[in-house]
Coordinates of C-alpha atoms in Angstrom, one line a residue:
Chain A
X1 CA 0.0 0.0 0.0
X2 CA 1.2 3.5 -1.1
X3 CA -0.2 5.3 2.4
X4 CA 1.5 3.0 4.7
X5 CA 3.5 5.0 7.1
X6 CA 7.7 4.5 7.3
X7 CA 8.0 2.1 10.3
X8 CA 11.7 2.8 10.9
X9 CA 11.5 5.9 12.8
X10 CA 8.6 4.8 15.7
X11 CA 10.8 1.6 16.2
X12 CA 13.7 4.0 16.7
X13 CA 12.3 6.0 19.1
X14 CA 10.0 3.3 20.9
X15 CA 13.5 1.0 21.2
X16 CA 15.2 4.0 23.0
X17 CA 12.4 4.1 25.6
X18 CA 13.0 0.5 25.8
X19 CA 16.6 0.7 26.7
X20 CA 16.0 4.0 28.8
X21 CA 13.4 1.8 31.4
X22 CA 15.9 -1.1 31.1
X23 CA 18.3 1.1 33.4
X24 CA 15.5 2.9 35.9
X25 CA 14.5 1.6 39.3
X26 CA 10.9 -0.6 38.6
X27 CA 8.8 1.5 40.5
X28 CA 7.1 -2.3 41.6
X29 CA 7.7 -4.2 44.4
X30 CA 8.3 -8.0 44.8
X31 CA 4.8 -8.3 47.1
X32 CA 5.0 -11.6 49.0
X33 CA 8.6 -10.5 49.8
X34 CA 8.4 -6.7 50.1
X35 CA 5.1 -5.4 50.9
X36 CA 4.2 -1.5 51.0
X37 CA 3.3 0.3 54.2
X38 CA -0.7 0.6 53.6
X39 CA -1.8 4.1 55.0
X40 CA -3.3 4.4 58.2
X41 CA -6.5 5.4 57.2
X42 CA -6.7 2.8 54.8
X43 CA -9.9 0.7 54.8
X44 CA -8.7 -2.9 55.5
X45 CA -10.4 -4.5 58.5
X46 CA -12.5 -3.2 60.8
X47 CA -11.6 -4.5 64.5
X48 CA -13.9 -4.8 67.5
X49 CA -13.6 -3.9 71.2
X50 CA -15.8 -6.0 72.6
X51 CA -15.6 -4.4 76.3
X52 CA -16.7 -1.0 74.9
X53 CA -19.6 -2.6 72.5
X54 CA -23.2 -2.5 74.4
X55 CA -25.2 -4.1 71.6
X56 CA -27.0 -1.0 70.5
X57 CA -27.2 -2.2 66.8
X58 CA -26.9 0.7 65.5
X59 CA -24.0 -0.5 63.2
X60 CA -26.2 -3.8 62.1
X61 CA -28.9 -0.9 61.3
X62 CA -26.9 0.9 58.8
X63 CA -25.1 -1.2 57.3
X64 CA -26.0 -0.7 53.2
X65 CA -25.7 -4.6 53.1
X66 CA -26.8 -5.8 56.3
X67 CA -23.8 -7.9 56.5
X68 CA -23.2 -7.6 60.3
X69 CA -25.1 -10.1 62.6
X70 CA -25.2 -9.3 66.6
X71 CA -26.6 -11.7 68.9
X72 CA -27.3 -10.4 73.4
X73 CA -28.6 -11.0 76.5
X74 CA -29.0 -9.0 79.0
X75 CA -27.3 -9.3 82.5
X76 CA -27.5 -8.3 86.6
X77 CA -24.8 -7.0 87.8
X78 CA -23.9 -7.4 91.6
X79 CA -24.1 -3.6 92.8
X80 CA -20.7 -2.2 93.3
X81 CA -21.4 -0.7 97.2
X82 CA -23.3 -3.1 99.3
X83 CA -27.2 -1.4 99.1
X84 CA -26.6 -0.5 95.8
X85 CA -28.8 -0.6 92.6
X86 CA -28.5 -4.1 91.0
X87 CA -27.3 -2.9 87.4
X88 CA -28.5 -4.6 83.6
X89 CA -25.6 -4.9 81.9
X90 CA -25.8 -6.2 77.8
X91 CA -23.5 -9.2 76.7
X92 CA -22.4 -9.8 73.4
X93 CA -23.3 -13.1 72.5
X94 CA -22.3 -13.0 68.5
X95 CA -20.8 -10.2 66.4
X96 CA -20.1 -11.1 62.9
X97 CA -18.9 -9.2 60.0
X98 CA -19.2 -11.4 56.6
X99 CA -16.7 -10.1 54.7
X100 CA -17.8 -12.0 52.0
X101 CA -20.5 -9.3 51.5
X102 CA -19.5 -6.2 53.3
X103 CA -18.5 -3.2 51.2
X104 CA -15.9 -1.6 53.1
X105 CA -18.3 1.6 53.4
X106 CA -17.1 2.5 56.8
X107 CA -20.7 3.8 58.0
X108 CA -20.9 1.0 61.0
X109 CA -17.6 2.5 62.2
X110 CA -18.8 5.9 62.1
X111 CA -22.2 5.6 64.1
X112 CA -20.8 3.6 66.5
X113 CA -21.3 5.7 69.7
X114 CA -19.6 3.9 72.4
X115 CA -15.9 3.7 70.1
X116 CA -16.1 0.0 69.4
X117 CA -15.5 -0.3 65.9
X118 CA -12.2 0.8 64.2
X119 CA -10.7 0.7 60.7
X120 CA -7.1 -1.2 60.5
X121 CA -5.2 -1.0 57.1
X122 CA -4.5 -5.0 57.8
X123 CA -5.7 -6.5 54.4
X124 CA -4.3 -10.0 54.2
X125 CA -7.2 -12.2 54.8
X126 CA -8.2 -13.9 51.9
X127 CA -9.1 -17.3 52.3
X128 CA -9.8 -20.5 49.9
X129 CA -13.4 -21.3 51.3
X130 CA -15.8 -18.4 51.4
X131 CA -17.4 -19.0 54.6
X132 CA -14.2 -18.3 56.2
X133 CA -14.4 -14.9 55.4
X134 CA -17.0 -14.3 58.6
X135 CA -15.1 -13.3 61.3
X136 CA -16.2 -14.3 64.4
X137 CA -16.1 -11.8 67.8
X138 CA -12.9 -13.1 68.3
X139 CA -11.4 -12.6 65.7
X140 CA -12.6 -8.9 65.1
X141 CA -10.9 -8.4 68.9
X142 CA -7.2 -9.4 67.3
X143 CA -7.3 -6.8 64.2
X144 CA -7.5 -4.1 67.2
X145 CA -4.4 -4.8 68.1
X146 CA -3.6 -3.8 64.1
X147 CA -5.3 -0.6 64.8
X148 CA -2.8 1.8 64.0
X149 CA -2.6 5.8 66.5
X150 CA -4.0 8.7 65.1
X151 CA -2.0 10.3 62.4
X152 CA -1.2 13.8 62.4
X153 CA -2.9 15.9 60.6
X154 CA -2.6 18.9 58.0
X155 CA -3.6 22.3 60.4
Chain B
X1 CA -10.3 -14.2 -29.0
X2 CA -12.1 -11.2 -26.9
X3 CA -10.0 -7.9 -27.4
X4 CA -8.8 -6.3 -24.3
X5 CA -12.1 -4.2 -23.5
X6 CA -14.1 -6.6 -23.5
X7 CA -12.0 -9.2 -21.4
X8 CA -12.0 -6.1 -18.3
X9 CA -15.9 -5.9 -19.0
X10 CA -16.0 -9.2 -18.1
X11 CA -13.9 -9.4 -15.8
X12 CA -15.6 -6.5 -13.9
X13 CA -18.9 -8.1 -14.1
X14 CA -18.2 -11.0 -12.6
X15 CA -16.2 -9.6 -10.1
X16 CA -19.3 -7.4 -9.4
X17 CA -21.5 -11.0 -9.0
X18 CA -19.5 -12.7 -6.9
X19 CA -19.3 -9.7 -4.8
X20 CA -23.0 -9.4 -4.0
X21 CA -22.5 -11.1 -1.1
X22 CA -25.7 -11.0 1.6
X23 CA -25.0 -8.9 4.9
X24 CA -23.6 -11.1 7.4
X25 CA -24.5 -10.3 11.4
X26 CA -21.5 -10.4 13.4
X27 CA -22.2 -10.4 17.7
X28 CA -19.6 -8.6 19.4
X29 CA -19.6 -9.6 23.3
X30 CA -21.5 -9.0 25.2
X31 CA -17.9 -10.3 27.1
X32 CA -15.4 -8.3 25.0
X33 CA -12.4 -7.7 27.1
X34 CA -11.9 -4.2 25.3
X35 CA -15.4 -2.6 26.5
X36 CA -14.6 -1.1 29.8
X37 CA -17.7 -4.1 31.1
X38 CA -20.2 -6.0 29.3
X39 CA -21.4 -4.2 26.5
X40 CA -23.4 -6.9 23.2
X41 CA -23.2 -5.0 19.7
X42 CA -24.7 -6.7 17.0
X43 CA -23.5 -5.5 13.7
X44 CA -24.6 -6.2 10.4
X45 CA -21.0 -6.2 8.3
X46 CA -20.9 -5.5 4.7
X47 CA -17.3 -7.6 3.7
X48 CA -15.3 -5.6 6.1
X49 CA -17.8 -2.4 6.6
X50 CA -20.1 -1.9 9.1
X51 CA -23.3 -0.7 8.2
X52 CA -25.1 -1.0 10.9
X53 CA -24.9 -1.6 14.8
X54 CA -27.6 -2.2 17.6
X55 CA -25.9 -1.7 20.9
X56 CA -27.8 -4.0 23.5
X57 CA -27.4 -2.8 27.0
X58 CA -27.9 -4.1 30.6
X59 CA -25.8 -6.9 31.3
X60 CA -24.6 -4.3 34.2
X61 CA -27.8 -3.3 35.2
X62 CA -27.6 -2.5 39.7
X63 CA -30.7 -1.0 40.1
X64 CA -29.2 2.3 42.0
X65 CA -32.1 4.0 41.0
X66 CA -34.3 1.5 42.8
X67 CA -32.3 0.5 45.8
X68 CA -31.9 4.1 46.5
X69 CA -35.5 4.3 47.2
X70 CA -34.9 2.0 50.2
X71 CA -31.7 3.4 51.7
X72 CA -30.5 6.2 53.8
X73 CA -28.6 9.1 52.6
X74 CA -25.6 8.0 53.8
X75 CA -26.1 4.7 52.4
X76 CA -26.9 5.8 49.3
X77 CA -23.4 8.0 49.2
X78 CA -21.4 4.6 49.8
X79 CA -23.4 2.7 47.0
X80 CA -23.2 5.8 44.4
X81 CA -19.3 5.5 44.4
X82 CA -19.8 2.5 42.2
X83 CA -22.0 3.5 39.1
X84 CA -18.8 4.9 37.4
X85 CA -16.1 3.3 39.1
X86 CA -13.3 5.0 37.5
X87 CA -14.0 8.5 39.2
X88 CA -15.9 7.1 41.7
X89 CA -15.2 10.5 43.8
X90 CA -16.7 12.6 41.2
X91 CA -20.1 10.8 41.5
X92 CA -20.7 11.5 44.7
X93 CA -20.6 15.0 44.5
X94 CA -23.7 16.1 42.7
X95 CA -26.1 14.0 44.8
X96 CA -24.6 15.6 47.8
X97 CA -25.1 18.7 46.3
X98 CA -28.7 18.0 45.3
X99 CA -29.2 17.0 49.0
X100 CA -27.8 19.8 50.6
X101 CA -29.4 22.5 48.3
X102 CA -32.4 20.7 49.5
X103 CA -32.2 21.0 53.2
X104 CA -30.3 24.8 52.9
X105 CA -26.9 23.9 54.2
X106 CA -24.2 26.4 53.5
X107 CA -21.3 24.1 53.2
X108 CA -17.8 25.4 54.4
X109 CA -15.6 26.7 52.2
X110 CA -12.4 24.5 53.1
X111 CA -14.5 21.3 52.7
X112 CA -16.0 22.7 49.3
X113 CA -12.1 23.3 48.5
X114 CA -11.2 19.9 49.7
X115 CA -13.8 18.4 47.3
X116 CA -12.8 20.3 44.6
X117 CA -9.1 19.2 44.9
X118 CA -10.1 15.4 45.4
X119 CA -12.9 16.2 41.9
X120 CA -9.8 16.9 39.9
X121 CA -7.7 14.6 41.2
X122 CA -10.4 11.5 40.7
X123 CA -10.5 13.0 37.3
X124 CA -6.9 12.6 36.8
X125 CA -6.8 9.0 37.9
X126 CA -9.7 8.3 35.1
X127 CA -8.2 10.2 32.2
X128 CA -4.8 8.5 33.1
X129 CA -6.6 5.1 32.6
X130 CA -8.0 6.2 29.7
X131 CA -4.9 7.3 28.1
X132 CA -3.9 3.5 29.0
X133 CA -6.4 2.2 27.6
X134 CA -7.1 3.2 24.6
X135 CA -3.4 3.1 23.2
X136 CA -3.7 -0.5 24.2
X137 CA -7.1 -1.4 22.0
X138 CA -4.3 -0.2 19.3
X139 CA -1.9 -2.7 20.7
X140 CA 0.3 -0.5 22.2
X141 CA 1.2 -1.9 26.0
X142 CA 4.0 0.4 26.8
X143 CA 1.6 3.7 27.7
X144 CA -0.6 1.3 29.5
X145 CA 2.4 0.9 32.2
X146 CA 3.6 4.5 32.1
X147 CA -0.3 6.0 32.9
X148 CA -0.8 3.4 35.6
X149 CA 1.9 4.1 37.2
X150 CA 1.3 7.6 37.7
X151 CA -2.1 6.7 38.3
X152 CA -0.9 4.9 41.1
X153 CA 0.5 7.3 42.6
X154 CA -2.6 9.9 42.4
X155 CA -4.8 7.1 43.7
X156 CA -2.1 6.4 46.6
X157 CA -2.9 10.1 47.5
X158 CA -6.9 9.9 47.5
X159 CA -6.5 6.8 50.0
X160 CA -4.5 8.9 52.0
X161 CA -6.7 11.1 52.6
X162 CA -9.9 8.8 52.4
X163 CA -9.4 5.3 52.9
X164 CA -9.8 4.2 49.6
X165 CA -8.8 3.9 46.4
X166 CA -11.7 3.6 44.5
X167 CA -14.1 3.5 46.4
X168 CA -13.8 7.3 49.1
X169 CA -17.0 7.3 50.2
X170 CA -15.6 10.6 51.4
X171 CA -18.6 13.6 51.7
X172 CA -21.3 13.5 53.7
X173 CA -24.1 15.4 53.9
X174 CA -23.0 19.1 54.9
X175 CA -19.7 18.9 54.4
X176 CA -16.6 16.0 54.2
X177 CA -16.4 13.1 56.2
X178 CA -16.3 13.9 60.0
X179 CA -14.3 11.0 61.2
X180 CA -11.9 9.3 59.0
X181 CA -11.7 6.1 61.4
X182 CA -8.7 5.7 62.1
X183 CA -6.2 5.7 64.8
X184 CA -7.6 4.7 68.5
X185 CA -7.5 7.8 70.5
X186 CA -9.1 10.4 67.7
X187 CA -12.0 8.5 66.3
X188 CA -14.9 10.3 67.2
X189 CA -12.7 13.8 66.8
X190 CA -13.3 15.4 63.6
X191 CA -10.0 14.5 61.4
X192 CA -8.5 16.5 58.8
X193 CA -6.4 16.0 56.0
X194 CA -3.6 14.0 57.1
X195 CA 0.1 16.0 57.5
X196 CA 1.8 16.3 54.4
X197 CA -1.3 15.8 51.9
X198 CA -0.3 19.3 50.2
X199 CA 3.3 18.5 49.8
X200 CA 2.8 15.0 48.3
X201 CA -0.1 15.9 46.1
X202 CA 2.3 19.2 44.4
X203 CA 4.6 16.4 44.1
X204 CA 2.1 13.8 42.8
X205 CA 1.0 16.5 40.2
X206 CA 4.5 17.2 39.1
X207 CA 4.8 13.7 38.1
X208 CA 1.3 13.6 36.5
X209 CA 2.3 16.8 34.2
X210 CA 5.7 15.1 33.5
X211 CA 3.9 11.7 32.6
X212 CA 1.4 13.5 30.1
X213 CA 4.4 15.0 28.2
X214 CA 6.3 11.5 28.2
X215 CA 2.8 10.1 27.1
X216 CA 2.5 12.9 24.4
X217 CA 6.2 12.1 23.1
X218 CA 5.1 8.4 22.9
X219 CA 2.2 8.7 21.0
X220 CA 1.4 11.5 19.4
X221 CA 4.1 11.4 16.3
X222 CA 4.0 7.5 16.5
X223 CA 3.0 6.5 12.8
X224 CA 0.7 3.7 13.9
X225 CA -1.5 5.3 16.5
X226 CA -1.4 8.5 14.2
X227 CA -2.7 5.9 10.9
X228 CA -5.6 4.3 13.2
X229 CA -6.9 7.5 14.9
X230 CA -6.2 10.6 12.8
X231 CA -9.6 11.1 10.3
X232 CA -11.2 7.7 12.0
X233 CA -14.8 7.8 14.0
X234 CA -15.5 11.6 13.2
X235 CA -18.3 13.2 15.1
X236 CA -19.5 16.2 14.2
X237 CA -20.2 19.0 16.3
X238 CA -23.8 19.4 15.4
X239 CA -24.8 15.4 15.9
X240 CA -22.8 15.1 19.2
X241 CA -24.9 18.3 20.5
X242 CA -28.3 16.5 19.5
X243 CA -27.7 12.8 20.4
X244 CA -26.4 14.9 24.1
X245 CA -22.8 13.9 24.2
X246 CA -21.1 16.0 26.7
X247 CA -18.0 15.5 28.1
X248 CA -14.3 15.5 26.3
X249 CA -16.2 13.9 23.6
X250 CA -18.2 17.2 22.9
X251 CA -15.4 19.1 23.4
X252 CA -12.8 17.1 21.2
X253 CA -15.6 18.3 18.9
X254 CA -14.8 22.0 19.1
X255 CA -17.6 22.7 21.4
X256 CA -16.5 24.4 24.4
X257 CA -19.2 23.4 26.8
X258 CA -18.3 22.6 30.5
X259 CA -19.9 22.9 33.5
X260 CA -17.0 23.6 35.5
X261 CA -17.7 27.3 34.0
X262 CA -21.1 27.9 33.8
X263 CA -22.5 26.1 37.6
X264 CA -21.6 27.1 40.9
X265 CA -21.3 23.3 42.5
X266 CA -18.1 23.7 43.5
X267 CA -15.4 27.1 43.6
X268 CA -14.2 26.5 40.1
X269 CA -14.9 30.2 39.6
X270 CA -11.8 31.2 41.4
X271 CA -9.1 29.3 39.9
X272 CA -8.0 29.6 36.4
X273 CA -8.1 27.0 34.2
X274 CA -8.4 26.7 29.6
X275 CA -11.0 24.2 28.3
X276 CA -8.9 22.0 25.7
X277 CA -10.8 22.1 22.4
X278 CA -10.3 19.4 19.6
X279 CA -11.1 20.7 16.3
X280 CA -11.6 17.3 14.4
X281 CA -13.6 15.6 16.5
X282 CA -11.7 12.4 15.3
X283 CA -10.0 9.2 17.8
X284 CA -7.3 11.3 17.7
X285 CA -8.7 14.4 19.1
X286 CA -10.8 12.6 21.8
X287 CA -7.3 11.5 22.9
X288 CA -5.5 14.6 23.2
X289 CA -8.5 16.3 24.5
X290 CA -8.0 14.3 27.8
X291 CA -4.4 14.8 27.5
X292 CA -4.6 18.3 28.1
X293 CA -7.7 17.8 30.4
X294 CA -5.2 15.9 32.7
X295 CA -2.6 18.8 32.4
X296 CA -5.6 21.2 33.2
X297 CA -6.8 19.7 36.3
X298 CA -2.7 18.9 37.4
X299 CA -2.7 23.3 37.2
X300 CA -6.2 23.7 38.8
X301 CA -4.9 21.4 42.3
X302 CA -1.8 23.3 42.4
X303 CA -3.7 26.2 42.3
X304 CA -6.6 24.7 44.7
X305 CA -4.0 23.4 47.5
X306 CA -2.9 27.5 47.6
X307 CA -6.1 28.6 48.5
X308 CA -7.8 25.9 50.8
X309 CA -8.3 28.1 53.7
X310 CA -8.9 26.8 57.5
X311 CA -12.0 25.9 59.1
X312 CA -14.6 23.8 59.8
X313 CA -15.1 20.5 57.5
X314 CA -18.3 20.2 58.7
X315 CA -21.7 22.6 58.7
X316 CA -24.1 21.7 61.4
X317 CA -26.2 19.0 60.4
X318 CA -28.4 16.7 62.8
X319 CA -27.4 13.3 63.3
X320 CA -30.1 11.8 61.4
X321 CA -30.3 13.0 58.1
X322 CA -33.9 14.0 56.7
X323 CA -34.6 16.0 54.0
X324 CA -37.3 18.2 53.9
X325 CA -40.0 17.9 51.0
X326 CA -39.0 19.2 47.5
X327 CA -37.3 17.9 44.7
X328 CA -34.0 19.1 42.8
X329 CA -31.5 18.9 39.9
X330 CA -28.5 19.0 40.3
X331 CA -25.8 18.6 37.6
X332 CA -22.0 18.4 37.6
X333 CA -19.2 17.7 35.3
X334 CA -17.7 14.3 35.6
X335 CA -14.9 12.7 34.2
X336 CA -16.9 11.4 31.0
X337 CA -19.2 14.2 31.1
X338 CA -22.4 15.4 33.0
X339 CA -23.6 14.1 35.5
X340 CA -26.8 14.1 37.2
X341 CA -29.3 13.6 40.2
X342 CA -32.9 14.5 39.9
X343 CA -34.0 14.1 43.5
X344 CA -37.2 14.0 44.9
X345 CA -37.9 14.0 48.8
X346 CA -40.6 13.5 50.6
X347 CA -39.2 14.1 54.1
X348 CA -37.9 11.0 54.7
X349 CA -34.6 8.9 55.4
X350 CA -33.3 8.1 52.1
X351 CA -34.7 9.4 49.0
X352 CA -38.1 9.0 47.3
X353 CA -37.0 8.8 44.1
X354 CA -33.3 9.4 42.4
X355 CA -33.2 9.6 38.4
X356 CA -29.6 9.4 37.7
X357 CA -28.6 11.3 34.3
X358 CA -24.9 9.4 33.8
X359 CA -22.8 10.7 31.1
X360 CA -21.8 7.3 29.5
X361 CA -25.3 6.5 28.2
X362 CA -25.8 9.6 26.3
X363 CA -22.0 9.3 24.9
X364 CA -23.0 5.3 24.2
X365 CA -26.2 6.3 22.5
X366 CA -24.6 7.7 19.0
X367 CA -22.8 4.0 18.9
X368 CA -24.6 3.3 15.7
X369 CA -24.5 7.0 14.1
X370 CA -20.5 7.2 14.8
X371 CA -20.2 3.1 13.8
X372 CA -21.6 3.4 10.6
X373 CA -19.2 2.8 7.7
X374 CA -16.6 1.9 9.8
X375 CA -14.4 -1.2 9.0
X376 CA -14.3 -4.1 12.2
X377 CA -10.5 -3.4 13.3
X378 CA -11.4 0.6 13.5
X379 CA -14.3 -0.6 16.1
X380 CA -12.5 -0.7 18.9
X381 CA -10.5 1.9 18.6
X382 CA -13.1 4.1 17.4
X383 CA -14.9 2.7 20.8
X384 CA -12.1 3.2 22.8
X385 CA -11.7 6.7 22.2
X386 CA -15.2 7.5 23.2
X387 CA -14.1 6.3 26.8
X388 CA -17.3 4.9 28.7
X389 CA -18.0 2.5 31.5
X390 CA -20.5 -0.3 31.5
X391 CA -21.4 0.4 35.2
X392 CA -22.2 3.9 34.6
X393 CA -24.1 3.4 31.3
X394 CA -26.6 0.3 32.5
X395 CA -26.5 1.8 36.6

């Protein structure tokens, strides 16, 4: 064909980009070996404090997906002073995140009133079998450990 | 023994028989890798020619309009990210917006600055996958890497500041996100951008604006991607205005429509910024209109990060969100176009009813004008160019 455009000179030029990346720093990392510092406020994992929830269900309310499950009972306390008012304390029986179907959102962690549920930037957790992927009350405790101190912030 | 004449007489006529071939139907997806999601064209091909195409939509169909009827605002904010997920900040904007002109909320200025700094970034981040994207329909992989990685490093920013990368979920009603939900002894305080977001976004944009140039000396003198895009999948002005194309398509058209100039959603009125105009309307143009969009928005954050003044991120909003009785339209510009939320309110929760104008659709809808006459290899790249998503065109 008459209109068909000289080769030569893309090749030229598309070779020397070639050899100029052969001698700069990949900007990649080898992941199972060198993994990146996520960012603290990276969505990852949200963690529970099971001391400080009092199964208000407000976080299994909002949730867009429903994909949190809380089970509680209620129980007496023995008053603190001898006379005292016998105090109803809730128990958290269950408190599962499946997430199989949760969509990292983040609005559970913000209604929470009583500071229960926190974002960690922990994100490997993938698993073979799908069920897996609800996390059981015990399991949400351990991320808080993950849960990294404020960051500062621009004034 | 026929003379010459009359042997290319016959020649000719039975070249002309055996060339009456019937139309044949060729079915294009609806899973073809190259269409941004799950898009079925059928195409009636004459030998290599298409002549006609019927676009068949909905494979990605989410229901947002429906499901927003039974969600809260603040549900409905999370699940919005995901209609275009390519500028899945962007989208979020005009149905806050819409919600807030509803209820009367003056929004602070620093958190109207903030969103319009995170706006052009998302839009960045989207026209940088773009320029990716569509050299690599051409067969070219190499551009694909170098607008990734600088994509990367845009997106790294955004999750910086919002906990994700695709997905910020970021405004709220009233203002930006109050608590960012992180770190143990600040939760419930209202958190700010995080230290250093000004310093690594100049940065970020430096490299963006260096990355467009090496992306312009790549491509636009290479011979190939010059052959397949230069004169190929022209749209004139006047049919992109009435089949309501908006977007970098419309302006790689030569019309200079954008809504960054002529609403008042966001301060774009105080920073300085040229609307790239293509004068073709060809591939070609479509392309370097987003080129110089990204260099655009890289000049309008630089100028946006000066100006961000201090203050509140918050205006005073109750706890549980309910929006008075009315209904509203609110449009914005997006990364493939306008976008917009008509939304009705009846008092309650959530919304009574959202009708979601996305920018894709219209920009899909003059498939079969723009397809017409154009041979099979040229389909892709003429589709390429015109840069939708699935998700945004089906909802």
């Amino acid at each position: 064909m008459a209109d068909t455009p000289n080769p030569i000179p893309g090749m030229i030029r598309g070779m020397s980009v070639t050899w100029k990346t052969l001698f700069t720093k990949p900007v990649t990392v080898n992941y199972p070996k060198v993994k990146e510092e996520p960012h603290p406020r990276a969505r990852g994992v949200i963690a529970l404090d099971q001391d400080a929830c009092t199964v208000c269900m407000l976080c299994a309310r909002s949730c867009p997906d429903w994909c949190i499950y809380i089970e509680g009972h209620k129980e007496e306390q023995e008053p603190s002073k001898p006379g005292g008012r016998v105090r109803v304390r809730a128990e958290l029986d269950r408190f599962d995140i499946d997430y199989a179907l949760c969509m990292y959102c983040g609005i559970c962690v913000e209604v929470c009133p009583f500071d229960a549920l926190f974002w960690s930037p922990e994100y490997e957790y993938g698993e073979q079998e799908m069920g897996e992927l609800l996390h059981r009350k015990e399991k949400l405790q351990d991320w808080l450990e993950t849960v990294p101190d404020a960051p500062a912030l621009e004034s | 023994m026929l003379d010459a004449q009359a042997m290319a007489q016959i020649s000719e006529t039975s070249v002309a028989v055996e060339l009456e071939t019937s139309d044949m139907t060729l079915n294009i997806g609806p899973q073809h890798p190259s269409t941004h999601g799950v898009l079925r064209l059928v195409a009636k091909v004459d030998g290599e020619v298409i002549t006609d195409v019927r676009p068949i939509l909905g494979y990605m169909h989410r229901g947002y309009e429906k499901i927003s009827e039974v969600r809260t605002y603040p549900q409905v904010i999370a699940l919005i990210n995901r209609i275009d997920w390519t500028s899945g900040y962007a989208n979020e904007i005009p149905f806050v917006v819409a919600a807030e002109r509803l209820m009367g909320i003056e929004v602070p200025e620093r958190a109207q600055w903030i969103r319009l700094i995170l706006t052009e970034m998302t839009r960045i981040s989207a026209h940088l996958l773009f320029m990716g994207s569509f050299p690599l329909e051409l067969g070219a992989t190499t551009p694909l890497m170098f607008a990734l990685r600088d994509r990367e490093r845009v997106l790294d920013v955004l999750e910086s500041v919002t906990g994700g990368r695709f997905h910020p979920n970021f405004n709220r009603i009233g203002g930006i996100k109050p608590a960012a939900g992180a770190g143990k002894e600040q939760k419930k305080l209202t958190q700010d951008l995080p230290a250093g977001f000004f310093t690594e976004t100049e940065a970020a944009m430096d490299g963006v604006i260096a990355s467009t140039d090496q992306l312009e000396k790549l491509l636009r003198k290479n011979e190939i991607f010059v052959a397949r895009t230069k004169g190929i999948g022209v749209l004139p002005p006047e049919v992109a205005l009435s089949y309501g194309v908006t977007g970098p398509n419309l302006r790689a058209s030569g019309v200079p429509y954008d809504l960054r100039n002529e609403t008042d959603y966001l301060p774009y009125d105080q920073v300085d910024f040229e609307i790239p105009v293509g004068t073709e309307g060809d591939s070609f143009d479509r392309w370097w209109v987003r080129l110089a969009e990204i260099r655009q928005s890289a000049n309008i954050v630089k100028q946006a990060i000066q100006k961000v003044p201090s203050g509140p991120l918050q205006a005073k909003v109750p706890k549980i969100i309910k929006v008075p009785k009315g209904e509203t339209y609110v449009r914005a510009e997006v990364p493939k176009g306008v976008m917009g939320y008509y939304l009705v309110s009846e008092g309650g929760q959530g919304p009574y009813r959202v009708k979601i104008r996305t920018a894709s659709f219209s920009n899909l809808s003059m498939l079969p004008w723009i397809l017409e006459g154009v041979i099979v290899p040229d389909l892709l790249a003429v589709m390429g160019s015109l840069d939708f998503v699935l998700g945004d065109v089906d909802r």
